[in-house]
PDB file of C-alpha atoms in Angstrom:
ATOM      1  CA  MET G   1       0.000   0.000   0.000  1.00 46.00           C
ATOM      2  CA  ALA G   2       1.302   3.454  -0.902  1.00 71.00           C
ATOM      3  CA  ASP G   3       1.877   5.869   1.952  1.00 90.00           C
ATOM      4  CA  HIS G   4       0.606   8.932   0.063  1.00 94.00           C
ATOM      5  CA  LEU G   5      -2.628  10.036  -1.504  1.00 96.00           C
ATOM      6  CA  GLN G   6      -3.607  12.641  -4.064  1.00 98.00           C
ATOM      7  CA  PHE G   7      -5.148  15.777  -2.518  1.00 98.00           C
ATOM      8  CA  ASP G   8      -7.180  18.292  -4.498  1.00 98.00           C
ATOM      9  CA  LEU G   9      -8.962  21.379  -3.163  1.00 98.00           C
ATOM     10  CA  VAL G  10     -11.226  23.519  -5.301  1.00 97.00           C
ATOM     11  CA  SER G  11     -13.610  26.362  -4.566  1.00 94.00           C
ATOM     12  CA  PRO G  12     -15.993  28.067  -6.983  1.00 92.00           C
ATOM     13  CA  GLU G  13     -13.338  30.733  -7.604  1.00 90.00           C
ATOM     14  CA  ARG G  14     -10.262  28.591  -8.214  1.00 94.00           C
ATOM     15  CA  ARG G  15      -8.232  25.437  -7.698  1.00 96.00           C
ATOM     16  CA  LEU G  16      -6.281  25.953  -4.497  1.00 96.00           C
ATOM     17  CA  ALA G  17      -4.249  22.767  -4.243  1.00 97.00           C
ATOM     18  CA  SER G  18      -3.272  19.606  -6.051  1.00 97.00           C
ATOM     19  CA  VAL G  19      -0.513  17.781  -4.198  1.00 97.00           C
ATOM     20  CA  GLU G  20       0.594  14.327  -3.098  1.00 97.00           C
ATOM     21  CA  ALA G  21      -0.034  14.264   0.655  1.00 97.00           C
ATOM     22  CA  SER G  22       0.704  11.905   3.510  1.00 97.00           C
ATOM     23  CA  GLU G  23      -2.165  13.208   5.638  1.00 97.00           C
ATOM     24  CA  VAL G  24      -5.182  15.517   5.297  1.00 98.00           C
ATOM     25  CA  GLN G  25      -6.935  16.854   8.405  1.00 98.00           C
ATOM     26  CA  ILE G  26     -10.538  17.737   7.594  1.00 97.00           C
ATOM     27  CA  PRO G  27     -13.054  19.818   9.608  1.00 96.00           C
ATOM     28  CA  GLY G  28     -16.028  17.513   9.034  1.00 94.00           C
ATOM     29  CA  ALA G  29     -19.531  18.535   9.993  1.00 90.00           C
ATOM     30  CA  ASP G  30     -19.711  15.537  12.340  1.00 90.00           C
ATOM     31  CA  GLY G  31     -16.223  16.086  13.753  1.00 91.00           C
ATOM     32  CA  ASP G  32     -12.628  16.427  12.684  1.00 94.00           C
ATOM     33  CA  MET G  33     -11.120  13.562  10.745  1.00 96.00           C
ATOM     34  CA  THR G  34      -7.740  12.649   9.321  1.00 97.00           C
ATOM     35  CA  ALA G  35      -7.461  10.926   5.948  1.00 97.00           C
ATOM     36  CA  MET G  36      -4.393   8.893   5.051  1.00 96.00           C
ATOM     37  CA  ALA G  37      -3.576   6.367   2.333  1.00 96.00           C
ATOM     38  CA  GLY G  38      -5.791   3.320   2.609  1.00 94.00           C
ATOM     39  CA  HIS G  39      -8.703   5.243   4.181  1.00 95.00           C
ATOM     40  CA  ALA G  40     -12.134   3.693   3.809  1.00 95.00           C
ATOM     41  CA  PRO G  41     -14.264   5.397   1.154  1.00 96.00           C
ATOM     42  CA  THR G  42     -16.092   8.273   2.818  1.00 95.00           C
ATOM     43  CA  ILE G  43     -17.987  11.400   1.880  1.00 96.00           C
ATOM     44  CA  THR G  44     -18.417  14.083   4.538  1.00 96.00           C
ATOM     45  CA  THR G  45     -19.800  17.574   4.612  1.00 96.00           C
ATOM     46  CA  LEU G  46     -17.534  20.318   5.918  1.00 96.00           C
ATOM     47  CA  ARG G  47     -18.045  22.844   8.645  1.00 93.00           C
ATOM     48  CA  PRO G  48     -16.125  26.131   8.795  1.00 93.00           C
ATOM     49  CA  GLY G  49     -12.626  25.287   9.924  1.00 93.00           C
ATOM     50  CA  VAL G  50      -8.973  24.887   9.070  1.00 95.00           C
ATOM     51  CA  LEU G  51      -8.072  22.073   6.685  1.00 97.00           C
ATOM     52  CA  LYS G  52      -4.434  20.908   6.979  1.00 97.00           C
ATOM     53  CA  VAL G  53      -2.495  19.109   4.287  1.00 98.00           C
ATOM     54  CA  ILE G  54       0.769  17.424   5.267  1.00 97.00           C
ATOM     55  CA  HIS G  55       3.094  16.664   2.364  1.00 97.00           C
ATOM     56  CA  SER G  56       6.793  16.365   1.572  1.00 94.00           C
ATOM     57  CA  GLY G  57       7.124  20.155   1.281  1.00 93.00           C
ATOM     58  CA  GLY G  58       5.600  20.872   4.691  1.00 96.00           C
ATOM     59  CA  ILE G  59       2.134  21.704   5.960  1.00 97.00           C
ATOM     60  CA  ASP G  60      -0.407  23.809   4.068  1.00 97.00           C
ATOM     61  CA  GLU G  61      -3.466  25.196   5.815  1.00 96.00           C
ATOM     62  CA  TYR G  62      -6.697  26.424   4.253  1.00 97.00           C
ATOM     63  CA  VAL G  63      -9.725  28.077   5.808  1.00 95.00           C
ATOM     64  CA  VAL G  64     -12.818  26.366   4.419  1.00 95.00           C
ATOM     65  CA  LEU G  65     -16.467  27.327   4.807  1.00 91.00           C
ATOM     66  CA  GLY G  66     -18.789  24.499   3.910  1.00 91.00           C
ATOM     67  CA  GLY G  67     -18.689  22.036   1.056  1.00 96.00           C
ATOM     68  CA  PHE G  68     -17.773  18.390   1.126  1.00 96.00           C
ATOM     69  CA  ALA G  69     -14.839  16.002   0.983  1.00 97.00           C
ATOM     70  CA  GLU G  70     -14.700  12.711  -0.875  1.00 97.00           C
ATOM     71  CA  ILE G  71     -12.110  10.323   0.531  1.00 97.00           C
ATOM     72  CA  THR G  72     -10.904   7.135  -1.107  1.00 96.00           C
ATOM     73  CA  ALA G  73      -7.958   4.848  -0.378  1.00 95.00           C
ATOM     74  CA  THR G  74      -5.814   6.848  -2.812  1.00 97.00           C
ATOM     75  CA  SER G  75      -7.233  10.390  -2.840  1.00 97.00           C
ATOM     76  CA  VAL G  76      -8.997  13.222  -1.053  1.00 98.00           C
ATOM     77  CA  SER G  77     -11.040  15.665  -3.115  1.00 98.00           C
ATOM     78  CA  VAL G  78     -12.466  18.703  -1.355  1.00 98.00           C
ATOM     79  CA  LEU G  79     -15.092  20.872  -3.008  1.00 97.00           C
ATOM     80  CA  ALA G  80     -15.434  23.896  -0.738  1.00 96.00           C
ATOM     81  CA  GLU G  81     -18.185  26.489  -0.857  1.00 94.00           C
ATOM     82  CA  SER G  82     -15.465  28.966   0.040  1.00 92.00           C
ATOM     83  CA  ALA G  83     -11.771  28.423   0.738  1.00 95.00           C
ATOM     84  CA  LEU G  84      -8.648  30.518   1.200  1.00 94.00           C
ATOM     85  CA  PRO G  85      -5.050  29.675   1.978  1.00 95.00           C
ATOM     86  CA  ARG G  86      -4.447  30.600   5.609  1.00 93.00           C
ATOM     87  CA  GLY G  87      -1.881  33.185   4.483  1.00 91.00           C
ATOM     88  CA  GLU G  88      -4.606  35.086   2.602  1.00 92.00           C
ATOM     89  CA  MET G  89      -6.864  35.215   5.653  1.00 89.00           C
ATOM     90  CA  SER G  90      -6.551  38.773   6.961  1.00 89.00           C
ATOM     91  CA  GLN G  91      -8.544  40.470   9.702  1.00 89.00           C
ATOM     92  CA  ASP G  92     -10.521  42.353   7.015  1.00 90.00           C
ATOM     93  CA  VAL G  93     -11.443  39.137   5.186  1.00 89.00           C
ATOM     94  CA  TYR G  94     -12.400  37.506   8.479  1.00 89.00           C
ATOM     95  CA  ASP G  95     -14.487  40.533   9.502  1.00 89.00           C
ATOM     96  CA  ARG G  96     -16.461  40.255   6.250  1.00 89.00           C
ATOM     97  CA  MET G  97     -17.035  36.546   6.891  1.00 87.00           C
ATOM     98  CA  MET G  98     -18.227  37.300  10.426  1.00 88.00           C
ATOM     99  CA  ASP G  99     -20.557  40.012   9.080  1.00 89.00           C
ATOM    100  CA  ASP G 100     -22.036  37.466   6.657  1.00 87.00           C
ATOM    101  CA  ALA G 101     -22.493  34.937   9.480  1.00 86.00           C
ATOM    102  CA  ARG G 102     -24.169  37.582  11.672  1.00 87.00           C
ATOM    103  CA  ALA G 103     -26.502  38.472   8.797  1.00 88.00           C
ATOM    104  CA  GLU G 104     -27.425  34.782   8.412  1.00 85.00           C
ATOM    105  CA  MET G 105     -28.169  34.600  12.140  1.00 84.00           C
ATOM    106  CA  LYS G 106     -30.350  37.711  12.011  1.00 87.00           C
ATOM    107  CA  LYS G 107     -32.213  36.431   8.949  1.00 87.00           C
ATOM    108  CA  ALA G 108     -32.807  33.038  10.569  1.00 85.00           C
ATOM    109  CA  ARG G 109     -34.155  34.644  13.742  1.00 83.00           C
ATOM    110  CA  GLU G 110     -36.522  36.867  11.759  1.00 83.00           C
ATOM    111  CA  THR G 111     -37.664  34.239   9.255  1.00 84.00           C
ATOM    112  CA  PHE G 112     -37.949  31.177  11.472  1.00 80.00           C
ATOM    113  CA  GLU G 113     -39.467  32.441  14.682  1.00 73.00           C
ATOM    114  CA  ASN G 114     -40.202  29.477  16.970  1.00 69.00           C
ATOM    115  CA  GLU G 115     -38.495  27.068  14.532  1.00 71.00           C
ATOM    116  CA  PRO G 116     -35.243  26.107  16.263  1.00 73.00           C
ATOM    117  CA  GLY G 117     -33.608  24.104  13.434  1.00 80.00           C
ATOM    118  CA  PRO G 118     -32.554  26.961  11.114  1.00 79.00           C
ATOM    119  CA  VAL G 119     -31.753  29.256  14.052  1.00 80.00           C
ATOM    120  CA  ASP G 120     -29.625  26.521  15.633  1.00 82.00           C
ATOM    121  CA  ASP G 121     -27.814  26.043  12.318  1.00 82.00           C
ATOM    122  CA  ALA G 122     -27.065  29.782  12.135  1.00 82.00           C
ATOM    123  CA  ALA G 123     -25.841  29.769  15.752  1.00 82.00           C
ATOM    124  CA  LYS G 124     -23.573  26.810  14.948  1.00 83.00           C
ATOM    125  CA  LEU G 125     -22.177  28.712  11.957  1.00 82.00           C
ATOM    126  CA  MET G 126     -21.413  31.691  14.208  1.00 82.00           C
ATOM    127  CA  SER G 127     -19.770  29.433  16.768  1.00 85.00           C
ATOM    128  CA  ASP G 128     -17.637  27.732  14.108  1.00 86.00           C
ATOM    129  CA  MET G 129     -16.607  31.099  12.645  1.00 85.00           C
ATOM    130  CA  VAL G 130     -15.532  32.369  16.086  1.00 86.00           C
ATOM    131  CA  ALA G 131     -13.539  29.161  16.597  1.00 87.00           C
ATOM    132  CA  VAL G 132     -11.812  29.544  13.212  1.00 86.00           C
ATOM    133  CA  GLY G 133     -10.802  33.117  14.023  1.00 87.00           C
ATOM    134  CA  THR G 134      -9.545  32.192  17.452  1.00 84.00           C
ATOM    135  CA  HIS G 135      -7.587  29.236  16.053  1.00 82.00           C
ATOM    136  CA  ILE G 136      -5.742  31.350  13.504  1.00 85.00           C
ATOM    137  CA  GLY G 137      -5.250  34.377  15.762  1.00 86.00           C
ATOM    138  CA  LEU G 138      -7.941  36.718  14.427  1.00 84.00           C
ATOM    139  CA  ASP G 139     -10.371  38.681  16.590  1.00 77.00           C
ATOM    140  CA  PRO G 140     -14.083  37.840  16.161  1.00 73.00           C
ATOM    141  CA  LYS G 141     -14.833  41.191  17.929  1.00 71.00           C
ATOM    142  CA  GLN G 142     -18.255  39.945  19.017  1.00 51.00           C
ATOM    143  CA  SER G 143     -18.296  36.397  20.242  1.00 45.00           C
ATOM    144  CA  ASN G 144     -21.801  36.646  21.701  1.00 44.00           C
ATOM    145  CA  PHE G 145     -23.759  35.791  18.541  1.00 42.00           C
ATOM    146  CA  GLY G 146     -25.396  39.252  18.831  1.00 43.00           C
TER     147      GLY G 146
END
């Protein structure tokens, strides 16, 4: 069995990565997971988080917001709703993402009064966005889901 797998990451805007990796750490909607060569076939949805790719040249990190990952024994393909290399993630970019998440929360509260599902989903998005910012050293400025 080979000890590497092909990793590809694409977003609607561009292809971000195509590299032979030894390990891919994925922020799955049901929990973090690590894919390595020989992994059982799996498809998982993504939550906002930091995706790490370990390869012979080092470690690459990407901030992903939604999408899904398809894992096979020889490859990991990630189709992200939105993704940026961690190095492109500035406070301004993060602030815009937080503003979008706050707007989603407000819309959910107004549209789905007394329907907890969509409001809970929006609160989870806010929580995940705060966690992403904290993890990479950015300030969410308002961690109270306001």
